[in-house]
PDB file of C-alpha atoms in Angstrom:
ATOM      1  CA  MET E   1      91.903 -19.636 -32.515  1.00 48.00           C
ATOM      2  CA  PRO E   2      89.496 -16.663 -32.701  1.00 59.00           C
ATOM      3  CA  VAL E   3      87.714 -15.555 -29.540  1.00 65.00           C
ATOM      4  CA  ARG E   4      84.015 -16.451 -29.509  1.00 86.00           C
ATOM      5  CA  PHE E   5      81.871 -13.576 -28.307  1.00 96.00           C
ATOM      6  CA  GLN E   6      78.565 -14.426 -26.608  1.00 98.00           C
ATOM      7  CA  PRO E   7      75.565 -12.363 -27.839  1.00 98.00           C
ATOM      8  CA  TYR E   8      72.952 -11.413 -25.260  1.00 98.00           C
ATOM      9  CA  SER E   9      69.684  -9.537 -24.924  1.00 98.00           C
ATOM     10  CA  PHE E  10      68.237  -7.726 -21.941  1.00 98.00           C
ATOM     11  CA  GLY E  11      64.820  -6.251 -21.318  1.00 98.00           C
ATOM     12  CA  ILE E  12      62.726  -4.700 -18.576  1.00 98.00           C
ATOM     13  CA  ALA E  13      59.577  -6.732 -17.918  1.00 98.00           C
ATOM     14  CA  ASP E  14      56.076  -5.298 -17.611  1.00 98.00           C
ATOM     15  CA  SER E  15      56.063  -6.265 -13.932  1.00 97.00           C
ATOM     16  CA  ALA E  16      59.090  -4.029 -13.251  1.00 98.00           C
ATOM     17  CA  ILE E  17      57.571  -1.154 -15.215  1.00 98.00           C
ATOM     18  CA  ALA E  18      54.268  -1.424 -13.328  1.00 98.00           C
ATOM     19  CA  THR E  19      56.044  -1.597  -9.953  1.00 97.00           C
ATOM     20  CA  ALA E  20      58.208   1.432 -10.742  1.00 98.00           C
ATOM     21  CA  GLY E  21      55.124   3.440 -11.647  1.00 98.00           C
ATOM     22  CA  GLY E  22      53.070   2.232  -8.706  1.00 97.00           C
ATOM     23  CA  VAL E  23      50.301   0.976 -11.002  1.00 97.00           C
ATOM     24  CA  PRO E  24      48.584  -2.442 -11.188  1.00 97.00           C
ATOM     25  CA  LEU E  25      49.933  -4.754 -13.869  1.00 97.00           C
ATOM     26  CA  ASP E  26      46.634  -4.994 -15.742  1.00 97.00           C
ATOM     27  CA  ALA E  27      46.509  -1.198 -16.155  1.00 97.00           C
ATOM     28  CA  LEU E  28      49.426  -1.375 -18.610  1.00 98.00           C
ATOM     29  CA  HIS E  29      47.006  -2.964 -21.094  1.00 97.00           C
ATOM     30  CA  TYR E  30      44.519  -0.077 -21.335  1.00 96.00           C
ATOM     31  CA  ASP E  31      45.113   2.857 -18.931  1.00 97.00           C
ATOM     32  CA  VAL E  32      47.111   5.460 -20.836  1.00 98.00           C
ATOM     33  CA  ASP E  33      47.764   7.585 -17.742  1.00 98.00           C
ATOM     34  CA  ALA E  34      49.158   4.539 -15.928  1.00 98.00           C
ATOM     35  CA  ILE E  35      51.286   3.538 -18.929  1.00 98.00           C
ATOM     36  CA  CYS E  36      52.850   7.003 -19.263  1.00 98.00           C
ATOM     37  CA  ARG E  37      53.485   7.273 -15.528  1.00 98.00           C
ATOM     38  CA  ALA E  38      55.069   3.805 -15.357  1.00 98.00           C
ATOM     39  CA  TYR E  39      57.348   4.282 -18.357  1.00 98.00           C
ATOM     40  CA  ASP E  40      58.497   7.662 -17.071  1.00 98.00           C
ATOM     41  CA  ALA E  41      59.260   6.055 -13.695  1.00 98.00           C
ATOM     42  CA  ILE E  42      61.345   3.218 -15.159  1.00 98.00           C
ATOM     43  CA  ALA E  43      63.499   5.522 -17.316  1.00 98.00           C
ATOM     44  CA  PRO E  44      65.945   6.487 -14.503  1.00 98.00           C
ATOM     45  CA  VAL E  45      66.440   2.786 -13.698  1.00 98.00           C
ATOM     46  CA  ALA E  46      67.337   2.078 -17.325  1.00 98.00           C
ATOM     47  CA  GLN E  47      69.693   5.055 -17.335  1.00 98.00           C
ATOM     48  CA  ARG E  48      71.529   3.767 -14.256  1.00 97.00           C
ATOM     49  CA  LEU E  49      71.883   0.365 -15.919  1.00 98.00           C
ATOM     50  CA  GLY E  50      73.271   1.929 -19.080  1.00 97.00           C
ATOM     51  CA  VAL E  51      70.480   0.663 -21.337  1.00 98.00           C
ATOM     52  CA  PRO E  52      67.982   2.600 -23.469  1.00 97.00           C
ATOM     53  CA  PRO E  53      64.732   3.326 -21.617  1.00 97.00           C
ATOM     54  CA  PRO E  54      61.913   1.134 -22.943  1.00 97.00           C
ATOM     55  CA  ARG E  55      59.497   2.798 -25.332  1.00 97.00           C
ATOM     56  CA  PRO E  56      55.932   3.064 -24.031  1.00 98.00           C
ATOM     57  CA  ARG E  57      53.618   0.346 -25.313  1.00 98.00           C
ATOM     58  CA  LEU E  58      50.545  -1.633 -24.416  1.00 98.00           C
ATOM     59  CA  ALA E  59      51.602  -4.494 -22.159  1.00 97.00           C
ATOM     60  CA  GLY E  60      52.703  -7.771 -23.739  1.00 93.00           C
ATOM     61  CA  PHE E  61      49.740  -9.708 -25.083  1.00 94.00           C
ATOM     62  CA  SER E  62      49.150 -12.656 -27.403  1.00 96.00           C
ATOM     63  CA  TYR E  63      45.431 -13.425 -27.078  1.00 97.00           C
ATOM     64  CA  CYS E  64      43.996 -11.069 -29.721  1.00 98.00           C
ATOM     65  CA  HIS E  65      43.569 -13.845 -32.284  1.00 98.00           C
ATOM     66  CA  VAL E  66      41.662 -16.274 -30.037  1.00 98.00           C
ATOM     67  CA  SER E  67      39.524 -13.401 -28.752  1.00 98.00           C
ATOM     68  CA  THR E  68      38.372 -12.688 -32.319  1.00 98.00           C
ATOM     69  CA  LEU E  69      37.049 -16.259 -32.390  1.00 98.00           C
ATOM     70  CA  GLY E  70      34.896 -15.644 -29.322  1.00 97.00           C
ATOM     71  CA  ALA E  71      37.198 -16.603 -26.427  1.00 98.00           C
ATOM     72  CA  PRO E  72      36.616 -14.196 -23.506  1.00 97.00           C
ATOM     73  CA  VAL E  73      39.695 -12.488 -22.090  1.00 97.00           C
ATOM     74  CA  VAL E  74      39.677 -11.396 -18.438  1.00 95.00           C
ATOM     75  CA  PHE E  75      42.006  -8.646 -17.214  1.00 94.00           C
ATOM     76  CA  ALA E  76      42.077  -9.408 -13.488  1.00 91.00           C
ATOM     77  CA  LYS E  77      43.297  -6.498 -11.387  1.00 91.00           C
ATOM     78  CA  GLY E  78      47.009  -6.696 -10.726  1.00 92.00           C
ATOM     79  CA  SER E  79      47.465  -9.858 -12.804  1.00 92.00           C
ATOM     80  CA  GLU E  80      48.201 -11.120 -16.273  1.00 93.00           C
ATOM     81  CA  PRO E  81      45.140 -11.592 -18.544  1.00 95.00           C
ATOM     82  CA  ASN E  82      43.565 -15.002 -18.918  1.00 95.00           C
ATOM     83  CA  VAL E  83      41.389 -16.731 -21.522  1.00 97.00           C
ATOM     84  CA  SER E  84      38.247 -18.815 -20.963  1.00 97.00           C
ATOM     85  CA  PRO E  85      37.603 -21.784 -23.320  1.00 98.00           C
ATOM     86  CA  ILE E  86      34.612 -21.722 -25.655  1.00 98.00           C
ATOM     87  CA  LEU E  87      34.710 -25.344 -26.850  1.00 98.00           C
ATOM     88  CA  HIS E  88      33.149 -27.577 -24.206  1.00 97.00           C
ATOM     89  CA  ARG E  89      32.675 -30.751 -26.239  1.00 97.00           C
ATOM     90  CA  PRO E  90      34.244 -32.055 -29.454  1.00 98.00           C
ATOM     91  CA  GLU E  91      31.099 -31.335 -31.459  1.00 98.00           C
ATOM     92  CA  ASP E  92      31.528 -27.614 -30.777  1.00 98.00           C
ATOM     93  CA  ILE E  93      34.503 -27.654 -33.148  1.00 98.00           C
ATOM     94  CA  ASP E  94      32.110 -28.217 -36.045  1.00 97.00           C
ATOM     95  CA  ALA E  95      30.512 -24.804 -35.486  1.00 96.00           C
ATOM     96  CA  LEU E  96      33.754 -22.798 -35.405  1.00 97.00           C
ATOM     97  CA  ARG E  97      33.772 -19.958 -37.911  1.00 96.00           C
ATOM     98  CA  GLU E  98      36.143 -17.096 -38.586  1.00 96.00           C
ATOM     99  CA  PRO E  99      34.831 -13.530 -38.331  1.00 96.00           C
ATOM    100  CA  THR E 100      34.436 -11.543 -41.516  1.00 96.00           C
ATOM    101  CA  ASP E 101      36.485  -8.716 -40.023  1.00 97.00           C
ATOM    102  CA  PRO E 102      38.771  -9.931 -37.221  1.00 96.00           C
ATOM    103  CA  LEU E 103      39.815  -6.387 -36.352  1.00 97.00           C
ATOM    104  CA  ALA E 104      36.214  -5.634 -35.316  1.00 98.00           C
ATOM    105  CA  CYS E 105      35.995  -8.571 -32.884  1.00 97.00           C
ATOM    106  CA  GLY E 106      37.115  -9.583 -29.418  1.00 97.00           C
ATOM    107  CA  VAL E 107      39.546  -7.298 -27.604  1.00 98.00           C
ATOM    108  CA  VAL E 108      41.019  -5.898 -30.816  1.00 98.00           C
ATOM    109  CA  PRO E 109      38.871  -2.721 -31.135  1.00 98.00           C
ATOM    110  CA  GLU E 110      39.500  -1.801 -27.489  1.00 97.00           C
ATOM    111  CA  ARG E 111      43.252  -2.358 -27.792  1.00 98.00           C
ATOM    112  CA  LEU E 112      43.432  -0.366 -31.027  1.00 98.00           C
ATOM    113  CA  ALA E 113      41.553   2.477 -29.333  1.00 98.00           C
ATOM    114  CA  SER E 114      43.909   2.343 -26.326  1.00 98.00           C
ATOM    115  CA  LEU E 115      46.885   2.449 -28.671  1.00 98.00           C
ATOM    116  CA  GLU E 116      45.529   5.532 -30.439  1.00 98.00           C
ATOM    117  CA  ARG E 117      45.101   7.314 -27.095  1.00 98.00           C
ATOM    118  CA  LEU E 118      48.645   6.333 -26.136  1.00 98.00           C
ATOM    119  CA  LEU E 119      50.086   7.583 -29.450  1.00 98.00           C
ATOM    120  CA  GLU E 120      48.346  10.927 -28.943  1.00 98.00           C
ATOM    121  CA  ARG E 121      50.178  11.308 -25.632  1.00 97.00           C
ATOM    122  CA  ARG E 122      53.432   9.627 -26.628  1.00 97.00           C
ATOM    123  CA  PRO E 123      54.120   9.610 -30.386  1.00 97.00           C
ATOM    124  CA  ASP E 124      57.258   7.565 -29.677  1.00 96.00           C
ATOM    125  CA  ALA E 125      55.174   4.647 -28.373  1.00 98.00           C
ATOM    126  CA  HIS E 126      55.445   1.249 -30.011  1.00 97.00           C
ATOM    127  CA  ARG E 127      52.796   0.851 -32.733  1.00 97.00           C
ATOM    128  CA  GLY E 128      51.305  -2.534 -31.940  1.00 97.00           C
ATOM    129  CA  ILE E 129      48.759  -4.309 -29.760  1.00 98.00           C
ATOM    130  CA  GLY E 130      50.746  -7.456 -28.995  1.00 95.00           C
ATOM    131  CA  HIS E 131      51.968 -10.604 -30.688  1.00 95.00           C
ATOM    132  CA  ALA E 132      49.664 -11.478 -33.573  1.00 94.00           C
ATOM    133  CA  TYR E 133      49.140 -15.117 -32.573  1.00 96.00           C
ATOM    134  CA  GLU E 134      49.979 -18.053 -30.391  1.00 97.00           C
ATOM    135  CA  GLY E 135      51.139 -21.251 -32.067  1.00 98.00           C
ATOM    136  CA  PRO E 136      48.365 -23.570 -33.305  1.00 98.00           C
ATOM    137  CA  LEU E 137      48.568 -26.104 -30.450  1.00 98.00           C
ATOM    138  CA  THR E 138      48.494 -23.384 -27.818  1.00 98.00           C
ATOM    139  CA  SER E 139      45.596 -21.646 -29.600  1.00 98.00           C
ATOM    140  CA  ALA E 140      43.664 -24.912 -29.731  1.00 98.00           C
ATOM    141  CA  SER E 141      44.206 -25.495 -26.012  1.00 98.00           C
ATOM    142  CA  LEU E 142      43.093 -21.940 -25.218  1.00 98.00           C
ATOM    143  CA  LEU E 143      39.893 -22.489 -27.189  1.00 98.00           C
ATOM    144  CA  MET E 144      39.124 -25.912 -25.675  1.00 98.00           C
ATOM    145  CA  GLY E 145      41.039 -26.124 -22.421  1.00 97.00           C
ATOM    146  CA  PRO E 146      42.877 -29.282 -21.286  1.00 96.00           C
ATOM    147  CA  ASP E 147      40.306 -31.536 -22.988  1.00 97.00           C
ATOM    148  CA  PHE E 148      42.023 -30.673 -26.255  1.00 98.00           C
ATOM    149  CA  PHE E 149      44.929 -32.950 -25.403  1.00 97.00           C
ATOM    150  CA  VAL E 150      42.575 -35.958 -25.215  1.00 96.00           C
ATOM    151  CA  LEU E 151      41.235 -35.348 -28.736  1.00 97.00           C
ATOM    152  CA  PRO E 152      44.075 -37.042 -30.686  1.00 96.00           C
ATOM    153  CA  HIS E 153      43.114 -40.259 -28.884  1.00 96.00           C
ATOM    154  CA  SER E 154      39.323 -39.888 -28.709  1.00 97.00           C
ATOM    155  CA  ASP E 155      38.527 -37.970 -31.902  1.00 98.00           C
ATOM    156  CA  PRO E 156      41.619 -37.504 -34.098  1.00 98.00           C
ATOM    157  CA  GLU E 157      39.625 -36.164 -37.049  1.00 98.00           C
ATOM    158  CA  ARG E 158      38.284 -33.252 -34.999  1.00 98.00           C
ATOM    159  CA  ALA E 159      41.706 -32.711 -33.447  1.00 98.00           C
ATOM    160  CA  HIS E 160      43.161 -32.186 -36.924  1.00 98.00           C
ATOM    161  CA  ARG E 161      40.241 -29.955 -37.874  1.00 98.00           C
ATOM    162  CA  LEU E 162      40.720 -27.723 -34.836  1.00 98.00           C
ATOM    163  CA  ILE E 163      44.491 -27.393 -35.265  1.00 98.00           C
ATOM    164  CA  ALA E 164      44.129 -26.597 -38.964  1.00 98.00           C
ATOM    165  CA  PHE E 165      41.462 -23.998 -38.132  1.00 98.00           C
ATOM    166  CA  CYS E 166      43.814 -22.386 -35.625  1.00 98.00           C
ATOM    167  CA  VAL E 167      46.597 -22.187 -38.218  1.00 98.00           C
ATOM    168  CA  GLU E 168      44.516 -20.645 -40.990  1.00 98.00           C
ATOM    169  CA  SER E 169      42.579 -18.240 -38.777  1.00 98.00           C
ATOM    170  CA  SER E 170      45.744 -17.020 -37.060  1.00 98.00           C
ATOM    171  CA  LEU E 171      47.394 -16.415 -40.434  1.00 98.00           C
ATOM    172  CA  ARG E 172      44.423 -14.391 -41.618  1.00 97.00           C
ATOM    173  CA  TYR E 173      44.395 -12.379 -38.389  1.00 98.00           C
ATOM    174  CA  ALA E 174      48.153 -11.759 -38.693  1.00 97.00           C
ATOM    175  CA  HIS E 175      47.741 -10.543 -42.264  1.00 96.00           C
ATOM    176  CA  ALA E 176      44.845  -8.270 -41.225  1.00 97.00           C
ATOM    177  CA  ILE E 177      46.661  -6.652 -38.310  1.00 97.00           C
ATOM    178  CA  ASN E 178      49.841  -6.221 -40.359  1.00 96.00           C
ATOM    179  CA  ALA E 179      47.830  -4.489 -43.066  1.00 96.00           C
ATOM    180  CA  HIS E 180      46.248  -2.213 -40.455  1.00 97.00           C
ATOM    181  CA  PHE E 181      49.677  -1.060 -39.310  1.00 96.00           C
ATOM    182  CA  GLY E 182      51.043  -0.835 -42.829  1.00 95.00           C
ATOM    183  CA  LYS E 183      53.581  -3.625 -42.388  1.00 92.00           C
ATOM    184  CA  PRO E 184      54.646  -5.015 -45.758  1.00 86.00           C
ATOM    185  CA  GLU E 185      53.736  -8.630 -46.482  1.00 84.00           C
ATOM    186  CA  THR E 186      57.200  -9.623 -47.653  1.00 91.00           C
ATOM    187  CA  PRO E 187      59.160 -12.805 -46.874  1.00 95.00           C
ATOM    188  CA  GLY E 188      61.426 -12.565 -43.844  1.00 96.00           C
ATOM    189  CA  PRO E 189      62.294 -14.178 -40.513  1.00 97.00           C
ATOM    190  CA  ALA E 190      59.244 -15.365 -38.574  1.00 97.00           C
ATOM    191  CA  GLY E 191      58.714 -16.969 -35.192  1.00 97.00           C
ATOM    192  CA  ILE E 192      56.076 -19.216 -33.667  1.00 98.00           C
ATOM    193  CA  PRO E 193      55.448 -19.306 -29.885  1.00 98.00           C
ATOM    194  CA  ASP E 194      53.824 -22.650 -29.085  1.00 98.00           C
ATOM    195  CA  ASP E 195      54.473 -23.580 -25.474  1.00 96.00           C
ATOM    196  CA  PHE E 196      51.886 -26.349 -25.210  1.00 96.00           C
ATOM    197  CA  ALA E 197      53.028 -28.339 -28.245  1.00 97.00           C
ATOM    198  CA  GLY E 198      55.402 -30.404 -26.120  1.00 97.00           C
ATOM    199  CA  ILE E 199      52.455 -31.979 -24.297  1.00 97.00           C
ATOM    200  CA  PHE E 200      52.145 -34.155 -27.390  1.00 97.00           C
ATOM    201  CA  PRO E 201      54.650 -37.016 -26.997  1.00 96.00           C
ATOM    202  CA  PRO E 202      57.117 -37.651 -29.834  1.00 96.00           C
ATOM    203  CA  GLU E 203      54.992 -40.497 -31.206  1.00 95.00           C
ATOM    204  CA  LEU E 204      52.124 -38.030 -31.840  1.00 97.00           C
ATOM    205  CA  PHE E 205      54.268 -35.017 -32.661  1.00 98.00           C
ATOM    206  CA  ALA E 206      54.915 -35.934 -36.298  1.00 97.00           C
ATOM    207  CA  GLU E 207      51.182 -36.118 -37.023  1.00 98.00           C
ATOM    208  CA  PHE E 208      49.658 -33.412 -34.839  1.00 98.00           C
ATOM    209  CA  VAL E 209      52.374 -30.770 -34.648  1.00 98.00           C
ATOM    210  CA  VAL E 210      54.966 -30.894 -37.433  1.00 98.00           C
ATOM    211  CA  PRO E 211      52.695 -30.375 -40.486  1.00 98.00           C
ATOM    212  CA  TYR E 212      50.880 -27.473 -38.798  1.00 98.00           C
ATOM    213  CA  TRP E 213      54.055 -25.675 -37.814  1.00 98.00           C
ATOM    214  CA  ASP E 214      55.312 -26.208 -41.357  1.00 98.00           C
ATOM    215  CA  ARG E 215      52.115 -24.739 -42.819  1.00 98.00           C
ATOM    216  CA  MET E 216      52.262 -21.768 -40.476  1.00 98.00           C
ATOM    217  CA  TYR E 217      55.835 -20.928 -41.396  1.00 98.00           C
ATOM    218  CA  GLU E 218      54.889 -21.174 -45.071  1.00 98.00           C
ATOM    219  CA  GLY E 219      51.885 -18.904 -44.551  1.00 97.00           C
ATOM    220  CA  LEU E 220      54.069 -16.363 -42.752  1.00 97.00           C
ATOM    221  CA  GLY E 221      56.567 -16.337 -45.631  1.00 97.00           C
ATOM    222  CA  ALA E 222      59.339 -17.315 -43.243  1.00 98.00           C
ATOM    223  CA  THR E 223      62.817 -17.134 -44.737  1.00 98.00           C
ATOM    224  CA  GLU E 224      64.163 -18.007 -41.275  1.00 98.00           C
ATOM    225  CA  ARG E 225      62.200 -20.191 -38.883  1.00 98.00           C
ATOM    226  CA  HIS E 226      62.365 -19.267 -35.201  1.00 98.00           C
ATOM    227  CA  LEU E 227      60.572 -21.372 -32.585  1.00 98.00           C
ATOM    228  CA  HIS E 228      59.704 -20.716 -28.938  1.00 98.00           C
ATOM    229  CA  SER E 229      58.362 -23.787 -27.141  1.00 98.00           C
ATOM    230  CA  GLU E 230      58.741 -24.525 -23.434  1.00 97.00           C
ATOM    231  CA  LEU E 231      57.699 -28.163 -22.968  1.00 97.00           C
ATOM    232  CA  LEU E 232      59.826 -30.065 -25.477  1.00 98.00           C
ATOM    233  CA  ARG E 233      61.946 -33.019 -24.401  1.00 97.00           C
ATOM    234  CA  VAL E 234      64.986 -34.685 -25.914  1.00 98.00           C
ATOM    235  CA  GLY E 235      62.732 -36.943 -27.976  1.00 98.00           C
ATOM    236  CA  HIS E 236      61.211 -33.937 -29.734  1.00 98.00           C
ATOM    237  CA  LEU E 237      64.481 -32.312 -30.755  1.00 98.00           C
ATOM    238  CA  PRO E 238      65.124 -34.317 -33.964  1.00 98.00           C
ATOM    239  CA  PHE E 239      61.931 -32.827 -35.421  1.00 98.00           C
ATOM    240  CA  LEU E 240      63.475 -29.348 -35.315  1.00 98.00           C
ATOM    241  CA  ALA E 241      66.037 -30.171 -37.968  1.00 98.00           C
ATOM    242  CA  GLY E 242      63.388 -31.668 -40.252  1.00 97.00           C
ATOM    243  CA  LEU E 243      61.310 -28.512 -39.908  1.00 98.00           C
ATOM    244  CA  GLY E 244      64.275 -26.342 -40.841  1.00 98.00           C
ATOM    245  CA  ILE E 245      64.215 -24.427 -37.552  1.00 98.00           C
ATOM    246  CA  ASN E 246      66.980 -21.819 -37.594  1.00 98.00           C
ATOM    247  CA  VAL E 247      66.857 -20.944 -33.884  1.00 98.00           C
ATOM    248  CA  TYR E 248      65.090 -22.766 -31.054  1.00 98.00           C
ATOM    249  CA  ASP E 249      64.208 -20.845 -27.869  1.00 98.00           C
ATOM    250  CA  PRO E 250      63.447 -23.265 -24.995  1.00 98.00           C
ATOM    251  CA  SER E 251      62.868 -20.323 -22.628  1.00 95.00           C
ATOM    252  CA  ALA E 252      61.630 -21.862 -19.353  1.00 94.00           C
ATOM    253  CA  ASP E 253      61.608 -25.477 -20.593  1.00 95.00           C
ATOM    254  CA  GLN E 254      61.935 -27.597 -17.454  1.00 92.00           C
ATOM    255  CA  TYR E 255      63.186 -30.641 -19.360  1.00 95.00           C
ATOM    256  CA  LEU E 256      66.019 -29.125 -21.396  1.00 97.00           C
ATOM    257  CA  THR E 257      69.072 -27.626 -19.735  1.00 97.00           C
ATOM    258  CA  PRO E 258      71.738 -25.826 -21.771  1.00 97.00           C
ATOM    259  CA  GLU E 259      73.977 -28.861 -21.252  1.00 98.00           C
ATOM    260  CA  ILE E 260      71.330 -31.212 -22.667  1.00 98.00           C
ATOM    261  CA  LEU E 261      70.733 -28.896 -25.609  1.00 98.00           C
ATOM    262  CA  ARG E 262      74.451 -28.678 -26.348  1.00 98.00           C
ATOM    263  CA  GLU E 263      74.540 -32.471 -26.599  1.00 98.00           C
ATOM    264  CA  HIS E 264      71.224 -33.237 -28.296  1.00 98.00           C
ATOM    265  CA  CYS E 265      69.791 -30.177 -30.076  1.00 98.00           C
ATOM    266  CA  PRO E 266      70.409 -30.374 -33.847  1.00 98.00           C
ATOM    267  CA  VAL E 267      69.818 -26.641 -34.419  1.00 98.00           C
ATOM    268  CA  PRO E 268      71.108 -23.433 -32.806  1.00 98.00           C
ATOM    269  CA  PHE E 269      69.416 -22.666 -29.490  1.00 98.00           C
ATOM    270  CA  THR E 270      69.144 -19.818 -26.995  1.00 98.00           C
ATOM    271  CA  GLY E 271      69.793 -19.641 -23.256  1.00 98.00           C
ATOM    272  CA  ARG E 272      68.042 -17.684 -20.546  1.00 98.00           C
ATOM    273  CA  ILE E 273      68.502 -16.584 -16.959  1.00 98.00           C
ATOM    274  CA  GLN E 274      64.993 -16.991 -15.531  1.00 97.00           C
ATOM    275  CA  SER E 275      63.193 -14.533 -13.258  1.00 96.00           C
ATOM    276  CA  TRP E 276      63.276 -16.984 -10.360  1.00 97.00           C
ATOM    277  CA  HIS E 277      67.020 -17.399 -10.743  1.00 97.00           C
ATOM    278  CA  ILE E 278      67.421 -13.631 -10.396  1.00 98.00           C
ATOM    279  CA  ARG E 279      65.069 -13.643  -7.400  1.00 97.00           C
ATOM    280  CA  ASP E 280      66.805 -16.492  -5.551  1.00 97.00           C
ATOM    281  CA  LYS E 281      70.515 -16.208  -6.417  1.00 98.00           C
ATOM    282  CA  SER E 282      73.206 -13.769  -5.367  1.00 98.00           C
ATOM    283  CA  PRO E 283      74.848 -11.476  -7.930  1.00 98.00           C
ATOM    284  CA  GLN E 284      77.971 -13.646  -7.861  1.00 98.00           C
ATOM    285  CA  ASP E 285      75.987 -16.860  -8.367  1.00 98.00           C
ATOM    286  CA  LEU E 286      74.113 -15.285 -11.263  1.00 98.00           C
ATOM    287  CA  GLN E 287      77.387 -14.323 -12.916  1.00 98.00           C
ATOM    288  CA  ALA E 288      78.673 -17.877 -12.520  1.00 98.00           C
ATOM    289  CA  MET E 289      75.431 -19.244 -13.955  1.00 98.00           C
ATOM    290  CA  TYR E 290      75.701 -16.914 -16.942  1.00 98.00           C
ATOM    291  CA  ARG E 291      79.223 -18.179 -17.680  1.00 98.00           C
ATOM    292  CA  GLN E 292      78.024 -21.777 -17.341  1.00 98.00           C
ATOM    293  CA  ILE E 293      75.275 -21.166 -19.913  1.00 98.00           C
ATOM    294  CA  ALA E 294      77.719 -19.368 -22.204  1.00 98.00           C
ATOM    295  CA  ALA E 295      79.999 -22.420 -22.112  1.00 97.00           C
ATOM    296  CA  CYS E 296      77.213 -24.348 -23.875  1.00 97.00           C
ATOM    297  CA  GLU E 297      77.448 -21.869 -26.783  1.00 97.00           C
ATOM    298  CA  PRO E 298      73.861 -20.693 -27.242  1.00 98.00           C
ATOM    299  CA  VAL E 299      73.315 -18.183 -30.023  1.00 98.00           C
ATOM    300  CA  ASN E 300      71.974 -15.717 -27.454  1.00 98.00           C
ATOM    301  CA  ILE E 301      71.475 -15.445 -23.696  1.00 98.00           C
ATOM    302  CA  SER E 302      68.525 -13.359 -22.513  1.00 98.00           C
ATOM    303  CA  PHE E 303      67.528 -12.054 -19.112  1.00 98.00           C
ATOM    304  CA  TYR E 304      65.012  -9.525 -17.822  1.00 98.00           C
ATOM    305  CA  MET E 305      64.476  -7.278 -14.853  1.00 98.00           C
ATOM    306  CA  SER E 306      61.192  -8.342 -13.249  1.00 97.00           C
ATOM    307  CA  PHE E 307      61.253  -5.855 -10.332  1.00 96.00           C
ATOM    308  CA  PRO E 308      63.139  -2.578  -9.801  1.00 96.00           C
ATOM    309  CA  GLN E 309      64.691  -3.867  -6.557  1.00 96.00           C
ATOM    310  CA  GLU E 310      66.720  -6.352  -8.642  1.00 97.00           C
ATOM    311  CA  GLU E 311      68.899  -3.533  -9.936  1.00 97.00           C
ATOM    312  CA  GLU E 312      72.107  -4.724  -8.214  1.00 97.00           C
ATOM    313  CA  LYS E 313      71.720  -8.249  -9.591  1.00 98.00           C
ATOM    314  CA  ILE E 314      70.909  -7.000 -13.077  1.00 98.00           C
ATOM    315  CA  ARG E 315      73.938  -4.705 -13.019  1.00 98.00           C
ATOM    316  CA  ALA E 316      76.124  -7.725 -12.193  1.00 98.00           C
ATOM    317  CA  LEU E 317      74.587  -9.774 -15.003  1.00 98.00           C
ATOM    318  CA  LEU E 318      74.999  -6.936 -17.478  1.00 98.00           C
ATOM    319  CA  ALA E 319      78.670  -6.611 -16.526  1.00 98.00           C
ATOM    320  CA  THR E 320      79.282 -10.288 -17.297  1.00 98.00           C
ATOM    321  CA  ALA E 321      77.152 -10.200 -20.448  1.00 98.00           C
ATOM    322  CA  ARG E 322      79.014  -7.166 -21.772  1.00 98.00           C
ATOM    323  CA  GLU E 323      82.366  -8.739 -20.967  1.00 98.00           C
ATOM    324  CA  LEU E 324      81.581 -11.976 -22.798  1.00 98.00           C
ATOM    325  CA  ALA E 325      80.079 -10.051 -25.718  1.00 98.00           C
ATOM    326  CA  GLY E 326      83.317  -8.111 -26.125  1.00 96.00           C
ATOM    327  CA  GLU E 327      81.717  -4.739 -25.404  1.00 94.00           C
TER     328      GLU E 327
END
């Protein structure tokens, strides 16, 4: 019987990069001096771990699309950015309109300008300003806040209108930003991150989630459908096969362990060692946990360094990951 090798992926999180450089986390979104200093500081850590040093980039971000629709984004010092809702009552949905030029709205011009300054200093920097979109249910909740999840019961027509608006506007923004960076609009693998979709119970999922994910994959020209969603339960999993999901990433889903997924998930799934596991467990316990996840046969196991002081634990995880990957 052939040996099964376990694929893995490893990355260095923005929090570790900021800590190494002695800069506040929010500065990695716009301060070119801070970005260059932080990425230079993390390079020796990557070298000691035997991984390529991360390329400089603007910090991870996925709120550009909703900002073009008018949602304010706050970059609090030392923290991750946050979005304020703009829809305060269901009737506000009726006035939603897309901008004529999404690249001239919200935080997009500022992020594009920051990227240009970064590329002048570091031509090797990643050419991008973040993920083009959130999934439609997450976008809708960002625009309306928690009241959105009442809409399917109180005003289902407007709920459908808002979700459909989020799909179509995010597709148009994605096409616009891809064109700006010269990315070809050709069919290929595509992913949707939609963490809040699982708040809809299975009895509402078929109506308020499935058709909108399907439309979004179609609009993206997805030849492979990848899904990241953190709040699904066992009752949601049968929908993944019907949607033709090729790989499901539960990430930090609190309801789905690798063992549950091995038994109930109808499509290939990923595994992850979470940041709090790395914080709380010993190197030996982390290695045992990695082997336990691998026994459930995910298509990939991912883990990240969140702080430079985790180097010993990450080195232990990398040793196990490389062993099981046959490296």
